Coordinates of N, CA and C in Angstrom, one line a residue:
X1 N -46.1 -21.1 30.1 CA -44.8 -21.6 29.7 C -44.0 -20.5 28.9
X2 N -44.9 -20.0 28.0 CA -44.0 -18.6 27.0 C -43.7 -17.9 27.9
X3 N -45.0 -17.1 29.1 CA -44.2 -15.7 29.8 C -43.1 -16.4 30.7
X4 N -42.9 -17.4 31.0 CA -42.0 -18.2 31.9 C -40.3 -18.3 31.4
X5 N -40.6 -18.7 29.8 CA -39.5 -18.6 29.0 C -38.8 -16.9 28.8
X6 N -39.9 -16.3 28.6 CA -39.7 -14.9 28.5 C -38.3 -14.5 29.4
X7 N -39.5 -14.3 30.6 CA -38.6 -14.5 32.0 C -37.8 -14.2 32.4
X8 N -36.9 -15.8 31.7 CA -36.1 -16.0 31.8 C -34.7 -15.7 31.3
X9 N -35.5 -15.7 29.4 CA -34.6 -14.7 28.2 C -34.4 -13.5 28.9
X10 N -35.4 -12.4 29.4 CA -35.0 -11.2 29.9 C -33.7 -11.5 31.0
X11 N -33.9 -12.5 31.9 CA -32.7 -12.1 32.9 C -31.6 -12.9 32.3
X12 N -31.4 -13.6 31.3 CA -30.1 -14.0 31.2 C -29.2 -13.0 29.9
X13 N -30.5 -12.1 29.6 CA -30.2 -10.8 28.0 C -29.7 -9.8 29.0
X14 N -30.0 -9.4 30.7 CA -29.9 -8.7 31.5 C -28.7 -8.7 31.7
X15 N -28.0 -9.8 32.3 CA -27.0 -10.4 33.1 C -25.7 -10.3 31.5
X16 N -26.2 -10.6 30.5 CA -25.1 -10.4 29.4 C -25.1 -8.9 29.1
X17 N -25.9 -8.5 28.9 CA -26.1 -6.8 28.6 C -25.2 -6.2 29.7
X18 N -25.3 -6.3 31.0 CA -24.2 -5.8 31.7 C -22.5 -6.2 31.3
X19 N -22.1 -7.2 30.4 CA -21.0 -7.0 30.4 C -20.5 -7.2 29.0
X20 N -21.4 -6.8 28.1 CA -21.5 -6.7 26.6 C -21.8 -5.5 26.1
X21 N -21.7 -5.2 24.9 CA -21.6 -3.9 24.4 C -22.9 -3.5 24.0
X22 N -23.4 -2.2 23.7 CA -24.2 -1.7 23.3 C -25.3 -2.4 22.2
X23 N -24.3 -3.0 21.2 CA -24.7 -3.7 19.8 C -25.9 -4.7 20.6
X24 N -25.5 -5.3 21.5 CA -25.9 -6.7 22.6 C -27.8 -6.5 22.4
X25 N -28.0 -4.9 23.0 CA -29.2 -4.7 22.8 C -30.0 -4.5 21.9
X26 N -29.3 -5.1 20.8 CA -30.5 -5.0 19.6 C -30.9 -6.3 19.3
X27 N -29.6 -7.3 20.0 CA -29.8 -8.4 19.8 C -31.2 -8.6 20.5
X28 N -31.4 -8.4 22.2 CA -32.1 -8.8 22.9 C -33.6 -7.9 22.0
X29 N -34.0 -7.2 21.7 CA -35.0 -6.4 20.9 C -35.4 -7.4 20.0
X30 N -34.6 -8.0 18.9 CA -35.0 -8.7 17.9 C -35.5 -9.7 18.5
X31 N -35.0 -10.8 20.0 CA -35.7 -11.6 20.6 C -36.9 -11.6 21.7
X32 N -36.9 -9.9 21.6 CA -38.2 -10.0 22.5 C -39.5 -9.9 21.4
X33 N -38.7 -9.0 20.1 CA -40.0 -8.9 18.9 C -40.6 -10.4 18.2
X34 N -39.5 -11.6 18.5 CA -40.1 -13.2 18.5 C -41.2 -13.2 19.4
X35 N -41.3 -12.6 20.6 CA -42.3 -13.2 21.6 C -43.3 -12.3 21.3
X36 N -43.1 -10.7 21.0 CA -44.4 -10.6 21.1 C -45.1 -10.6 19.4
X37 N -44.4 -10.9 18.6 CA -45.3 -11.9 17.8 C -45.9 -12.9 17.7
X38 N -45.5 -14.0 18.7 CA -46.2 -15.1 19.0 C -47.5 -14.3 19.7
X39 N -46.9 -13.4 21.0 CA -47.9 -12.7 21.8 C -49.5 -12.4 20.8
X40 N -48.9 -11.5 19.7 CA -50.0 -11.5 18.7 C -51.2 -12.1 18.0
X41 N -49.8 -13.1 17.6 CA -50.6 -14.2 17.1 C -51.9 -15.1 17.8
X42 N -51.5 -15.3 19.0 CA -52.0 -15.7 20.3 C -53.5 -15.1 20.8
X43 N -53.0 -13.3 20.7 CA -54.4 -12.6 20.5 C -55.1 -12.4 19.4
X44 N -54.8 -12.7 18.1 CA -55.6 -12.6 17.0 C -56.4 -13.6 17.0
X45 N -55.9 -15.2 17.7 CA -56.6 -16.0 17.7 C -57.7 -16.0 18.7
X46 N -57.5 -15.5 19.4 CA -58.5 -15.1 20.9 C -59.9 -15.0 20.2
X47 N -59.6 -13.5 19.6 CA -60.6 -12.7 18.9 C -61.5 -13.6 17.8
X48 N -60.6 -14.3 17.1 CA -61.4 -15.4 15.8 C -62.1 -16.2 16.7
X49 N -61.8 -16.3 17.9 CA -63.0 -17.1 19.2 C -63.7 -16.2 19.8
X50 N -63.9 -14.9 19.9 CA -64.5 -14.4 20.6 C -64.1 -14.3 21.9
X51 N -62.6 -14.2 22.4 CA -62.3 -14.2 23.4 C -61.4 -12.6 23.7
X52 N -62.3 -11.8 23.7 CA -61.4 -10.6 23.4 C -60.1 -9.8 24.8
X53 N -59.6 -9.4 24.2 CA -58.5 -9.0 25.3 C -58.1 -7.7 24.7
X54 N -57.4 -6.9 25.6 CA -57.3 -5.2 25.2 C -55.7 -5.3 24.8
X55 N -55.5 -6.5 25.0 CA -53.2 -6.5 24.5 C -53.0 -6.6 23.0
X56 N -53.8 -6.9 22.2 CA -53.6 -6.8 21.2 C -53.1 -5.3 20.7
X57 N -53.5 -4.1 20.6 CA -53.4 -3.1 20.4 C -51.6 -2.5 21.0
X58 N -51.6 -2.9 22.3 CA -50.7 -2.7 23.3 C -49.5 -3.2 22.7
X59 N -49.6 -4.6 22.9 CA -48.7 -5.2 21.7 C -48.4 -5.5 20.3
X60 N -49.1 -4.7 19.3 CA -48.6 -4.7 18.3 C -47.5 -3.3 18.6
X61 N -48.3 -2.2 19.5 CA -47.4 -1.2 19.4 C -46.1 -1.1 19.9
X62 N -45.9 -2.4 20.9 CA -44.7 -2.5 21.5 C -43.6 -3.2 20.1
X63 N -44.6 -3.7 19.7 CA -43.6 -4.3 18.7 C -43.2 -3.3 17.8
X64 N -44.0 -2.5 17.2 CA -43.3 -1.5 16.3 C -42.3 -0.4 16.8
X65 N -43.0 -0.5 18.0 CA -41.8 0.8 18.6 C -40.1 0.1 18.8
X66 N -40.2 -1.2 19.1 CA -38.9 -2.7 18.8 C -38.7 -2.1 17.3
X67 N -39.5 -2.1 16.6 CA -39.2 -2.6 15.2 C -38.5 -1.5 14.6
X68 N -38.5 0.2 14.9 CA -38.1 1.2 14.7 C -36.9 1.5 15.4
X69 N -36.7 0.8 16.3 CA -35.8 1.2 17.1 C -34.7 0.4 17.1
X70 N -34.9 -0.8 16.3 CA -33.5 -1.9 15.5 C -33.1 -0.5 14.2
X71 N -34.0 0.1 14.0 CA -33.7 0.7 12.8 C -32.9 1.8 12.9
X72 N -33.4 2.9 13.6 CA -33.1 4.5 13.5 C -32.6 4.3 15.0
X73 N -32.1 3.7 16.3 CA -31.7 3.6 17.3 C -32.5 3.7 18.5
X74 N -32.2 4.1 19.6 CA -32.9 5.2 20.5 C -33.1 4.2 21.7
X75 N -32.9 4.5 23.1 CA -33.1 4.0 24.3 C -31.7 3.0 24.4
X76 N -30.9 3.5 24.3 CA -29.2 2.8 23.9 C -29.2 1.8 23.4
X77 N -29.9 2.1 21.8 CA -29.9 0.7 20.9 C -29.0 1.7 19.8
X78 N -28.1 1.4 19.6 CA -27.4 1.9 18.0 C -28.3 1.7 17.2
X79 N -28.2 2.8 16.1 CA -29.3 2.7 15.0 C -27.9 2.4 14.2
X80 N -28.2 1.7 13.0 CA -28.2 0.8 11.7 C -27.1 1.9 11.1
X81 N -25.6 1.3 10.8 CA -24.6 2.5 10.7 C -24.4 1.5 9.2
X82 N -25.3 3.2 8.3 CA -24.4 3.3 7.2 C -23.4 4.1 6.1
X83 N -23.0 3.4 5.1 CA -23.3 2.1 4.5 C -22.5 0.6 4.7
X84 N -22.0 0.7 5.9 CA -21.3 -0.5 6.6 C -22.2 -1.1 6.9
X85 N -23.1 -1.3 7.4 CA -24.3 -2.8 7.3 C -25.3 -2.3 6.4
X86 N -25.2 -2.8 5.0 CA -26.4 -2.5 4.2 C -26.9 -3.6 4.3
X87 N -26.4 -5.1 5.3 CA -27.1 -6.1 5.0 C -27.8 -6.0 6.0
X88 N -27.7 -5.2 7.1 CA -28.7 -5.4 8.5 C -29.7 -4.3 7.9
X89 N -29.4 -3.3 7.0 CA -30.8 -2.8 5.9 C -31.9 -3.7 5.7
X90 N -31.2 -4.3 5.1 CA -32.0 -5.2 4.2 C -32.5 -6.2 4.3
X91 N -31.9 -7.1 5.7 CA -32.5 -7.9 6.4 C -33.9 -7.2 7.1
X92 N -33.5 -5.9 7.9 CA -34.8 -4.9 8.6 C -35.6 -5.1 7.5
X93 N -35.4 -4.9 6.2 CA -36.7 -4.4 5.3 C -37.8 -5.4 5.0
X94 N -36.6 -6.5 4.9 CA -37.0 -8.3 5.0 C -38.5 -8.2 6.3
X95 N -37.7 -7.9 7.3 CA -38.4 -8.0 8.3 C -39.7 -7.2 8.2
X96 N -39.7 -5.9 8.3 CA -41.0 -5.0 7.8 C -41.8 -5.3 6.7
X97 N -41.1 -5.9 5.7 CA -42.4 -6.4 4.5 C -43.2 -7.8 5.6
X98 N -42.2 -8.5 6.3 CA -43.5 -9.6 6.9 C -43.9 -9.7 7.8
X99 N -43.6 -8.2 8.7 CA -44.6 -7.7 9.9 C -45.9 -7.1 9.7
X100 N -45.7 -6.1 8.0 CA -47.0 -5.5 7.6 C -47.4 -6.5 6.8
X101 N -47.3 -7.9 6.4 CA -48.1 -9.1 6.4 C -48.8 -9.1 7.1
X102 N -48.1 -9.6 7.9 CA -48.4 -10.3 9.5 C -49.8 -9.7 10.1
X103 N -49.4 -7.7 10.3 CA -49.7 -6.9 10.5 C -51.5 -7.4 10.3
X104 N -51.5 -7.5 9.0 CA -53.0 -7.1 8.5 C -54.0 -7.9 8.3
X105 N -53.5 -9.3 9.3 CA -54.5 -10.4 9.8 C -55.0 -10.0 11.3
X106 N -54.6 -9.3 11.5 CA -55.3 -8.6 13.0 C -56.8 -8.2 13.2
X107 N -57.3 -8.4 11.8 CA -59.0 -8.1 11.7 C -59.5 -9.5 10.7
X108 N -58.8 -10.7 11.3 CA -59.5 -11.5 10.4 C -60.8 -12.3 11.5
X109 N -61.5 -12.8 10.8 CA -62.4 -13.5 11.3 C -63.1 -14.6 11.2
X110 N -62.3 -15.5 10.8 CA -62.8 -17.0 10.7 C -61.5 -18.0 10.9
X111 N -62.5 -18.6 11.2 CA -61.2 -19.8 11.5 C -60.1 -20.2 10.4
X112 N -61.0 -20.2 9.6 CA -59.7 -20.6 8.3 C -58.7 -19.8 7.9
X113 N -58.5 -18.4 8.5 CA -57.9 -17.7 8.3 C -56.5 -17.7 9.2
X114 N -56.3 -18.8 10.0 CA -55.8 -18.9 11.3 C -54.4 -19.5 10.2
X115 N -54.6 -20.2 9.4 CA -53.5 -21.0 8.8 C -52.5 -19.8 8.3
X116 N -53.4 -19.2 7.4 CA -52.6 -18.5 6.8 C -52.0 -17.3 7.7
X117 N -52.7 -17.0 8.7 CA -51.6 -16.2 9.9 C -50.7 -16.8 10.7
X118 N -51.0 -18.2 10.7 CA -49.5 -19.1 11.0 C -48.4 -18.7 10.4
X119 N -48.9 -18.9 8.6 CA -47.6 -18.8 8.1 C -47.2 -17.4 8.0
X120 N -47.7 -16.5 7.8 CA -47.3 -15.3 7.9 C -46.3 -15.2 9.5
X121 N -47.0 -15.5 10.5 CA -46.0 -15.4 11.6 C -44.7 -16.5 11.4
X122 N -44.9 -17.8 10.8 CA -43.3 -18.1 10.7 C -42.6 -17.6 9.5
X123 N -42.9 -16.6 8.6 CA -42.7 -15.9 8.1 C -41.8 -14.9 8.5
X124 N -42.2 -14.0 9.5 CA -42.0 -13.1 10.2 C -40.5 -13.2 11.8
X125 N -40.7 -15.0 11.8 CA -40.1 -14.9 12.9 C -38.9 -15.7 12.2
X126 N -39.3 -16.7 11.1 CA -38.0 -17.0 10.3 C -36.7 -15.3 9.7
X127 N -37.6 -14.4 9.3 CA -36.9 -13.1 9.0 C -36.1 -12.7 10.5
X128 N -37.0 -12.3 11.5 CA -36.1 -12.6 12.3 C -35.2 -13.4 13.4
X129 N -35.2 -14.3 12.9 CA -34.1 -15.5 13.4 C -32.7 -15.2 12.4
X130 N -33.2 -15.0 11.2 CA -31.9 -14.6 10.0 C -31.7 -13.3 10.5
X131 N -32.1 -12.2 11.2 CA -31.6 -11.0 11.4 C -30.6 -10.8 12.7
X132 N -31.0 -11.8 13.5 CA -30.3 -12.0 15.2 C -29.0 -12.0 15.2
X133 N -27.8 -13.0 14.3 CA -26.6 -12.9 14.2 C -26.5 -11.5 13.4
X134 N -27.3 -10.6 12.7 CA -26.7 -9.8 11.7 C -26.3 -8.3 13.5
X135 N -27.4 -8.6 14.0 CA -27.7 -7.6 15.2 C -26.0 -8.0 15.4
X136 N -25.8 -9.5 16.3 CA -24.9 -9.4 17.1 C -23.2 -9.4 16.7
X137 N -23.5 -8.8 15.3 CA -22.1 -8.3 14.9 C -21.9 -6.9 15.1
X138 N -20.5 -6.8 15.9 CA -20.4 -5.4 16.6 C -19.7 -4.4 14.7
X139 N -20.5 -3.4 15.0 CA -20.3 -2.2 14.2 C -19.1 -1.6 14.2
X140 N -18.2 -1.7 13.0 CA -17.5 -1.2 12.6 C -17.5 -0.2 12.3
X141 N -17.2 1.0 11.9 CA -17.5 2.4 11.3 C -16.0 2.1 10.1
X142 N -16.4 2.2 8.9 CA -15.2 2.4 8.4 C -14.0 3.7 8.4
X143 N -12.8 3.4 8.5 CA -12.0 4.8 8.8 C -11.9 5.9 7.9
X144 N -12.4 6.4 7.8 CA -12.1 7.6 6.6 C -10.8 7.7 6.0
X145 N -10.6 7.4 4.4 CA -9.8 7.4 3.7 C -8.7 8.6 4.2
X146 N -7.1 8.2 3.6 CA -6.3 9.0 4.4 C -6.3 10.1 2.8
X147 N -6.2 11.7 2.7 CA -6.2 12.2 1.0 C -4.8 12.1 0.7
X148 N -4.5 11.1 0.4 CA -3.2 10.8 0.0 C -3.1 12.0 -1.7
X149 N -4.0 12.3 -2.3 CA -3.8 13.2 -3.4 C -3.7 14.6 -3.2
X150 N -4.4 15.4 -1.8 CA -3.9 16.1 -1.5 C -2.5 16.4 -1.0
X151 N -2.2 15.1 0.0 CA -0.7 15.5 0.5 C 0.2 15.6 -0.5
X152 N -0.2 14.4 -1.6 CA 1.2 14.5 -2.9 C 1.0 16.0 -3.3
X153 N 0.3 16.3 -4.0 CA -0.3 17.6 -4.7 C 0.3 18.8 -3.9
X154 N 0.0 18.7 -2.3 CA 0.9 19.6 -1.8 C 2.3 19.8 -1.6
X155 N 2.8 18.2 -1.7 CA 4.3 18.3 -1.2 C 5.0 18.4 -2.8
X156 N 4.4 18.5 -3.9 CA 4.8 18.7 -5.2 C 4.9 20.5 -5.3
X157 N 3.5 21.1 -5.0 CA 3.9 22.4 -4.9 C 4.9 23.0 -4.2
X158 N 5.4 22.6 -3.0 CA 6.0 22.7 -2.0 C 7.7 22.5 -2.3
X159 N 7.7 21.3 -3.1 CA 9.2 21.1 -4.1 C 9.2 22.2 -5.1
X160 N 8.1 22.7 -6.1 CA 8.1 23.4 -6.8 C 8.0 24.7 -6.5
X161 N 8.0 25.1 -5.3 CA 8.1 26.2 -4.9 C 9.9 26.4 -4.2
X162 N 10.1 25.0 -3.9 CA 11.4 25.3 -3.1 C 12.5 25.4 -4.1
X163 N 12.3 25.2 -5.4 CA 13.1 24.7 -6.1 C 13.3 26.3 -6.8
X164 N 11.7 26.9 -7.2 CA 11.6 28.0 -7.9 C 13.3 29.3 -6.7
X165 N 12.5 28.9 -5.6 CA 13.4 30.1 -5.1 C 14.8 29.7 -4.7
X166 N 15.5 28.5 -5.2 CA 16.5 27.9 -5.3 C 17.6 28.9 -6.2
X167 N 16.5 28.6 -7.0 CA 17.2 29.0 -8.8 C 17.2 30.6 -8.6
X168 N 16.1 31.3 -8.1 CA 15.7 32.9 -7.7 C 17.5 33.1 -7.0
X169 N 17.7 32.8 -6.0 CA 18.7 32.8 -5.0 C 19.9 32.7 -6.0
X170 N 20.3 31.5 -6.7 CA 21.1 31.3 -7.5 C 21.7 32.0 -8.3
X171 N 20.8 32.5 -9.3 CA 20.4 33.9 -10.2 C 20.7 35.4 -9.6
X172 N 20.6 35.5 -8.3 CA 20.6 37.1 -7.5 C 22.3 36.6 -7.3
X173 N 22.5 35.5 -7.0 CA 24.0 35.3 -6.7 C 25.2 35.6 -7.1
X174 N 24.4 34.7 -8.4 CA 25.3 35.4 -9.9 C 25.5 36.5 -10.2
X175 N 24.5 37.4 -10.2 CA 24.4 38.3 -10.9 C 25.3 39.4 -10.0
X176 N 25.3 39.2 -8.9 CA 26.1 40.1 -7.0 C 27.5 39.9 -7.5
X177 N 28.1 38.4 -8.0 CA 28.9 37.9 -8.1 C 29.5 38.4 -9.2
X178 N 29.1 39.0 -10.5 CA 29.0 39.5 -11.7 C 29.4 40.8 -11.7
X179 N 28.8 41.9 -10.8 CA 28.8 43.0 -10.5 C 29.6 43.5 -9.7
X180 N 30.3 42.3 -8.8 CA 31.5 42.6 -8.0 C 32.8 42.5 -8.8
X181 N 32.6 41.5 -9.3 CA 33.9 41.3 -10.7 C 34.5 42.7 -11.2
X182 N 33.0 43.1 -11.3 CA 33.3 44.4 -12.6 C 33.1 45.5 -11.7
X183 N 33.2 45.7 -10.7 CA 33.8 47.0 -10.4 C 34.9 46.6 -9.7
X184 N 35.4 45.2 -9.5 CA 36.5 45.0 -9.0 C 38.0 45.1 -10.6
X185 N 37.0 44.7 -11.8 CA 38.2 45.4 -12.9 C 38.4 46.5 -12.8
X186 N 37.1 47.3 -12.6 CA 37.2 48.7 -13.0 C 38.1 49.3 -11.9
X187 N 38.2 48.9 -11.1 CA 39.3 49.4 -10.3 C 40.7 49.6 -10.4
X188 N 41.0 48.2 -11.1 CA 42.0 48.1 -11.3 C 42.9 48.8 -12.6

């Protein structure tokens, strides 16, 4: 019934993924890292029975390699743009403190140990259920401030400079104007 469900998630995350943005696929990551944590859980229990299987290993690594790759990006998953989502931070960290929970019931061996890896996995899968909407908000980058202190600062020098050679101008004027006078008395 789960790989059935799977399945199914994959082709309808497929069919949206084609006409949704990049962000889309982190969404589908965080819902495939639900399954193979059950997957996990599923083979931890195997083993507490003696029923051994080689996916355990397989899939915990699938899941970390998921789990790194909500984080730092890679295989056209956007990585984590900051400091504009510090909360998709900190929900991921959420998540990684109760995967390496989770994580380190993988060598348990008694039955009674089963409870407490229950809760550890709805632990893990409650973190990510609260992380799924954080994924499928599309990333804004904020716009870089406009330097409104440089442009004043320049268009201040720029007055102060137009003004200085105003007065410069003004002053040579005079003074042309001064000097014409007086050889125009002296003439006379």
């Amino acid at each position: 019934l789960r790989s059935a469900s799977s399945g199914l998630q994959r082709k309808y995350l497929q069919e949206v993924n084609k006409v949704t943005e990049p962000w889309s696929k982190r969404v589908d990551v965080a819902l495939q890292q639900m399954v193979l944590a059950h997957e996990i859980f599923k083979e931890i229990v195997l083993q507490v029975f003696d029923i051994h299987s080689n996916e355990l290993m397989k899939t915990i690594s699938q899941f970390e390699v998921a789990h790194i790759q909500l984080k730092d990006g890679g295989d056209g998953i956007p990585s984590i743009l900051l400091p504009e989502r510090i909360d998709l931070l900190n929900e991921w960290q959420l998540v990684d403190e109760a995967w390496n929970e989770f994580k380190e019931f993988q060598t348990i061996f008694t039955p009674a140990d089963i409870r407490h890896l229950e809760k550890s996995l709805l632990n893990l899968v409650t973190h990510l259920e609260t992380m799924v909407p954080l994924l499928a908000i599309e990333d804004v980058k904020e716009p870089e401030k406009f330097p409104w202190a440089v442009c004043i600062y320049s268009v201040l020098a720029s007055v102060l400079a137009m003004a200085c050679c105003i007065m410069m101008c003004a002053i040579s004027k005079y003074r042309i104007r001064k000097t014409t006078q007086k050889e125009k008395l002296e003439e006379v």
